Amino acid sequence: MADDDRVAVKTYVPQYQKEIWRAQADALEMSQSEFIRTMVQAGRQEFEIPSDQSSAGAPTGTESEPDDEFADRILEVLERNGVLGWDGLVEALIDDVEADLDAELQRLQDENTIRYSGREGGYVVTNHD
């Protein structure tokens, strides 16, 4: 697997927390995955997880590693569109994310890894073991 291949990360939160995150993602016109990924990365800006886990979450004052893939996306958007303000840049990046999401959802459905369930109100993982 290449370093830039995407993999699923699963976590469990109370229903009320998911609803809060969903509302915040909708307000920012982001997918839930992109919202959570962005919030995790934003939280890591000032925190580093120590290897011994005894002081997990304690500020270290170190910067997180640069996200070269995201920086490349920003540069591509600016080269494609020219001068963009904050809102225009966010919108262009969201459009790119939505296009990527659409392509990945289609690929996962073609592989029968996920399917859309109207009954469940969204995409679900199929039993592909």
PDB file of C-alpha atoms in Angstrom:
ATOM      1  CA  MET A   1       0.000   0.000   0.000  1.00  0.00           C
ATOM      2  CA  ALA A   2       1.375   3.429  -0.953  1.00  0.00           C
ATOM      3  CA  ASP A   3       1.711   6.128   1.703  1.00  0.00           C
ATOM      4  CA  ASP A   4      -1.008   8.241   0.066  1.00  0.00           C
ATOM      5  CA  ASP A   5      -3.597   5.414  -0.202  1.00  0.00           C
ATOM      6  CA  ARG A   6      -6.649   6.170   1.889  1.00  0.00           C
ATOM      7  CA  VAL A   7      -7.838   3.820   4.612  1.00  0.00           C
ATOM      8  CA  ALA A   8     -10.900   3.884   6.823  1.00  0.00           C
ATOM      9  CA  VAL A   9     -10.675   4.898  10.472  1.00  0.00           C
ATOM     10  CA  LYS A  10     -13.597   3.949  12.676  1.00  0.00           C
ATOM     11  CA  THR A  11     -14.524   5.427  16.034  1.00  0.00           C
ATOM     12  CA  TYR A  12     -17.569   5.417  18.262  1.00  0.00           C
ATOM     13  CA  VAL A  13     -19.101   8.519  19.822  1.00  0.00           C
ATOM     14  CA  PRO A  14     -22.419   9.212  21.524  1.00  0.00           C
ATOM     15  CA  GLN A  15     -25.281   9.990  19.111  1.00  0.00           C
ATOM     16  CA  TYR A  16     -25.540  13.584  20.381  1.00  0.00           C
ATOM     17  CA  GLN A  17     -21.844  14.152  19.572  1.00  0.00           C
ATOM     18  CA  LYS A  18     -22.297  12.876  16.037  1.00  0.00           C
ATOM     19  CA  GLU A  19     -25.265  15.197  15.550  1.00  0.00           C
ATOM     20  CA  ILE A  20     -23.196  18.174  16.745  1.00  0.00           C
ATOM     21  CA  TRP A  21     -20.387  17.266  14.356  1.00  0.00           C
ATOM     22  CA  ARG A  22     -22.862  16.744  11.507  1.00  0.00           C
ATOM     23  CA  ALA A  23     -24.408  20.178  12.093  1.00  0.00           C
ATOM     24  CA  GLN A  24     -20.987  21.841  12.248  1.00  0.00           C
ATOM     25  CA  ALA A  25     -19.841  20.046   9.082  1.00  0.00           C
ATOM     26  CA  ASP A  26     -23.038  21.098   7.295  1.00  0.00           C
ATOM     27  CA  ALA A  27     -22.544  24.706   8.430  1.00  0.00           C
ATOM     28  CA  LEU A  28     -19.053  24.639   6.918  1.00  0.00           C
ATOM     29  CA  GLU A  29     -20.344  22.830   3.801  1.00  0.00           C
ATOM     30  CA  MET A  30     -17.978  19.931   4.487  1.00  0.00           C
ATOM     31  CA  SER A  31     -18.517  16.198   4.512  1.00  0.00           C
ATOM     32  CA  GLN A  32     -18.419  14.642   7.974  1.00  0.00           C
ATOM     33  CA  SER A  33     -15.206  12.818   7.101  1.00  0.00           C
ATOM     34  CA  GLU A  34     -13.500  15.991   5.925  1.00  0.00           C
ATOM     35  CA  PHE A  35     -14.748  17.888   9.013  1.00  0.00           C
ATOM     36  CA  ILE A  36     -13.431  15.273  11.444  1.00  0.00           C
ATOM     37  CA  ARG A  37     -10.121  14.927   9.569  1.00  0.00           C
ATOM     38  CA  THR A  38      -9.715  18.723   9.595  1.00  0.00           C
ATOM     39  CA  MET A  39     -10.555  19.013  13.294  1.00  0.00           C
ATOM     40  CA  VAL A  40      -8.140  16.225  14.239  1.00  0.00           C
ATOM     41  CA  GLN A  41      -5.358  17.854  12.231  1.00  0.00           C
ATOM     42  CA  ALA A  42      -6.176  21.273  13.724  1.00  0.00           C
ATOM     43  CA  GLY A  43      -6.007  19.779  17.210  1.00  0.00           C
ATOM     44  CA  ARG A  44      -2.631  18.252  16.444  1.00  0.00           C
ATOM     45  CA  GLN A  45      -1.150  21.651  15.593  1.00  0.00           C
ATOM     46  CA  GLU A  46      -0.205  22.277  19.214  1.00  0.00           C
ATOM     47  CA  PHE A  47      -0.156  18.763  20.634  1.00  0.00           C
ATOM     48  CA  GLU A  48       2.023  15.754  20.109  1.00  0.00           C
ATOM     49  CA  ILE A  49       1.158  12.304  21.409  1.00  0.00           C
ATOM     50  CA  PRO A  50       4.064  11.053  23.508  1.00  0.00           C
ATOM     51  CA  SER A  51       5.266   7.503  23.002  1.00  0.00           C
ATOM     52  CA  ASP A  52       4.704   6.510  26.653  1.00  0.00           C
ATOM     53  CA  GLN A  53       1.008   7.645  26.667  1.00  0.00           C
ATOM     54  CA  SER A  54       1.397   8.812  30.298  1.00  0.00           C
ATOM     55  CA  SER A  55       1.022  12.471  29.392  1.00  0.00           C
ATOM     56  CA  ALA A  56      -1.085  12.088  26.253  1.00  0.00           C
ATOM     57  CA  GLY A  57      -2.504  15.373  25.088  1.00  0.00           C
ATOM     58  CA  ALA A  58      -0.017  17.499  26.975  1.00  0.00           C
ATOM     59  CA  PRO A  59       1.167  20.490  24.945  1.00  0.00           C
ATOM     60  CA  THR A  60       4.674  20.128  23.644  1.00  0.00           C
ATOM     61  CA  GLY A  61       4.939  23.383  21.758  1.00  0.00           C
ATOM     62  CA  THR A  62       6.069  21.571  18.620  1.00  0.00           C
ATOM     63  CA  GLU A  63       4.483  22.043  15.238  1.00  0.00           C
ATOM     64  CA  SER A  64       2.892  19.077  13.534  1.00  0.00           C
ATOM     65  CA  GLU A  65       4.525  17.743  10.393  1.00  0.00           C
ATOM     66  CA  PRO A  66       3.542  19.589   7.220  1.00  0.00           C
ATOM     67  CA  ASP A  67       0.817  17.984   5.142  1.00  0.00           C
ATOM     68  CA  ASP A  68       2.513  17.950   1.745  1.00  0.00           C
ATOM     69  CA  GLU A  69      -0.517  16.409   0.031  1.00  0.00           C
ATOM     70  CA  PHE A  70      -2.771  19.217   1.262  1.00  0.00           C
ATOM     71  CA  ALA A  71      -0.188  21.863   0.374  1.00  0.00           C
ATOM     72  CA  ASP A  72      -0.011  20.399  -3.134  1.00  0.00           C
ATOM     73  CA  ARG A  73      -3.805  20.607  -3.415  1.00  0.00           C
ATOM     74  CA  ILE A  74      -3.753  24.260  -2.372  1.00  0.00           C
ATOM     75  CA  LEU A  75      -1.095  25.034  -4.974  1.00  0.00           C
ATOM     76  CA  GLU A  76      -3.027  23.180  -7.689  1.00  0.00           C
ATOM     77  CA  VAL A  77      -6.204  25.110  -6.881  1.00  0.00           C
ATOM     78  CA  LEU A  78      -4.382  28.448  -6.948  1.00  0.00           C
ATOM     79  CA  GLU A  79      -2.605  27.605 -10.204  1.00  0.00           C
ATOM     80  CA  ARG A  80      -5.907  26.543 -11.771  1.00  0.00           C
ATOM     81  CA  ASN A  81      -7.943  29.521 -10.516  1.00  0.00           C
ATOM     82  CA  GLY A  82      -5.457  32.340 -10.080  1.00  0.00           C
ATOM     83  CA  VAL A  83      -5.955  34.737  -7.177  1.00  0.00           C
ATOM     84  CA  LEU A  84      -8.441  33.475  -4.589  1.00  0.00           C
ATOM     85  CA  GLY A  85      -9.476  34.890  -1.243  1.00  0.00           C
ATOM     86  CA  TRP A  86     -10.115  32.694   1.773  1.00  0.00           C
ATOM     87  CA  ASP A  87     -13.740  31.904   0.872  1.00  0.00           C
ATOM     88  CA  GLY A  88     -12.902  31.158  -2.759  1.00  0.00           C
ATOM     89  CA  LEU A  89     -10.026  28.910  -1.747  1.00  0.00           C
ATOM     90  CA  VAL A  90     -12.190  27.009   0.749  1.00  0.00           C
ATOM     91  CA  GLU A  91     -14.928  26.602  -1.864  1.00  0.00           C
ATOM     92  CA  ALA A  92     -12.472  25.350  -4.505  1.00  0.00           C
ATOM     93  CA  LEU A  93     -10.919  22.877  -2.055  1.00  0.00           C
ATOM     94  CA  ILE A  94     -14.355  21.645  -0.996  1.00  0.00           C
ATOM     95  CA  ASP A  95     -15.280  21.168  -4.664  1.00  0.00           C
ATOM     96  CA  ASP A  96     -12.118  19.083  -5.110  1.00  0.00           C
ATOM     97  CA  VAL A  97     -12.930  17.041  -1.990  1.00  0.00           C
ATOM     98  CA  GLU A  98     -16.488  16.470  -3.182  1.00  0.00           C
ATOM     99  CA  ALA A  99     -15.210  15.288  -6.572  1.00  0.00           C
ATOM    100  CA  ASP A 100     -12.729  12.955  -4.842  1.00  0.00           C
ATOM    101  CA  LEU A 101     -15.474  11.688  -2.539  1.00  0.00           C
ATOM    102  CA  ASP A 102     -17.800  11.016  -5.459  1.00  0.00           C
ATOM    103  CA  ALA A 103     -15.098   9.089  -7.327  1.00  0.00           C
ATOM    104  CA  GLU A 104     -14.145   7.040  -4.240  1.00  0.00           C
ATOM    105  CA  LEU A 105     -17.767   6.246  -3.406  1.00  0.00           C
ATOM    106  CA  GLN A 106     -18.273   5.037  -6.964  1.00  0.00           C
ATOM    107  CA  ARG A 107     -15.106   2.912  -6.807  1.00  0.00           C
ATOM    108  CA  LEU A 108     -16.116   1.383  -3.457  1.00  0.00           C
ATOM    109  CA  GLN A 109     -19.584   0.608  -4.806  1.00  0.00           C
ATOM    110  CA  ASP A 110     -18.093  -0.931  -7.966  1.00  0.00           C
ATOM    111  CA  GLU A 111     -15.934  -3.143  -5.726  1.00  0.00           C
ATOM    112  CA  ASN A 112     -19.028  -4.004  -3.656  1.00  0.00           C
ATOM    113  CA  THR A 113     -17.273  -2.705  -0.535  1.00  0.00           C
ATOM    114  CA  ILE A 114     -20.116  -0.278   0.222  1.00  0.00           C
ATOM    115  CA  ARG A 115     -23.639   0.279  -1.005  1.00  0.00           C
ATOM    116  CA  TYR A 116     -26.206   3.020  -0.656  1.00  0.00           C
ATOM    117  CA  SER A 117     -29.099   2.058   1.589  1.00  0.00           C
ATOM    118  CA  GLY A 118     -32.190   4.231   1.338  1.00  0.00           C
ATOM    119  CA  ARG A 119     -33.616   2.362   4.296  1.00  0.00           C
ATOM    120  CA  GLU A 120     -30.633   3.271   6.470  1.00  0.00           C
ATOM    121  CA  GLY A 121     -30.344   6.733   4.985  1.00  0.00           C
ATOM    122  CA  GLY A 122     -26.809   6.516   3.646  1.00  0.00           C
ATOM    123  CA  TYR A 123     -23.858   4.416   2.637  1.00  0.00           C
ATOM    124  CA  VAL A 124     -23.141   1.190   4.496  1.00  0.00           C
ATOM    125  CA  VAL A 125     -20.255  -1.264   4.425  1.00  0.00           C
ATOM    126  CA  THR A 126     -21.174  -4.543   2.793  1.00  0.00           C
ATOM    127  CA  ASN A 127     -20.169  -7.904   4.179  1.00  0.00           C
ATOM    128  CA  HIS A 128     -17.313  -8.459   1.801  1.00  0.00           C
ATOM    129  CA  ASP A 129     -15.230 -10.848   3.914  1.00  0.00           C
TER     130      ASP A 129
END
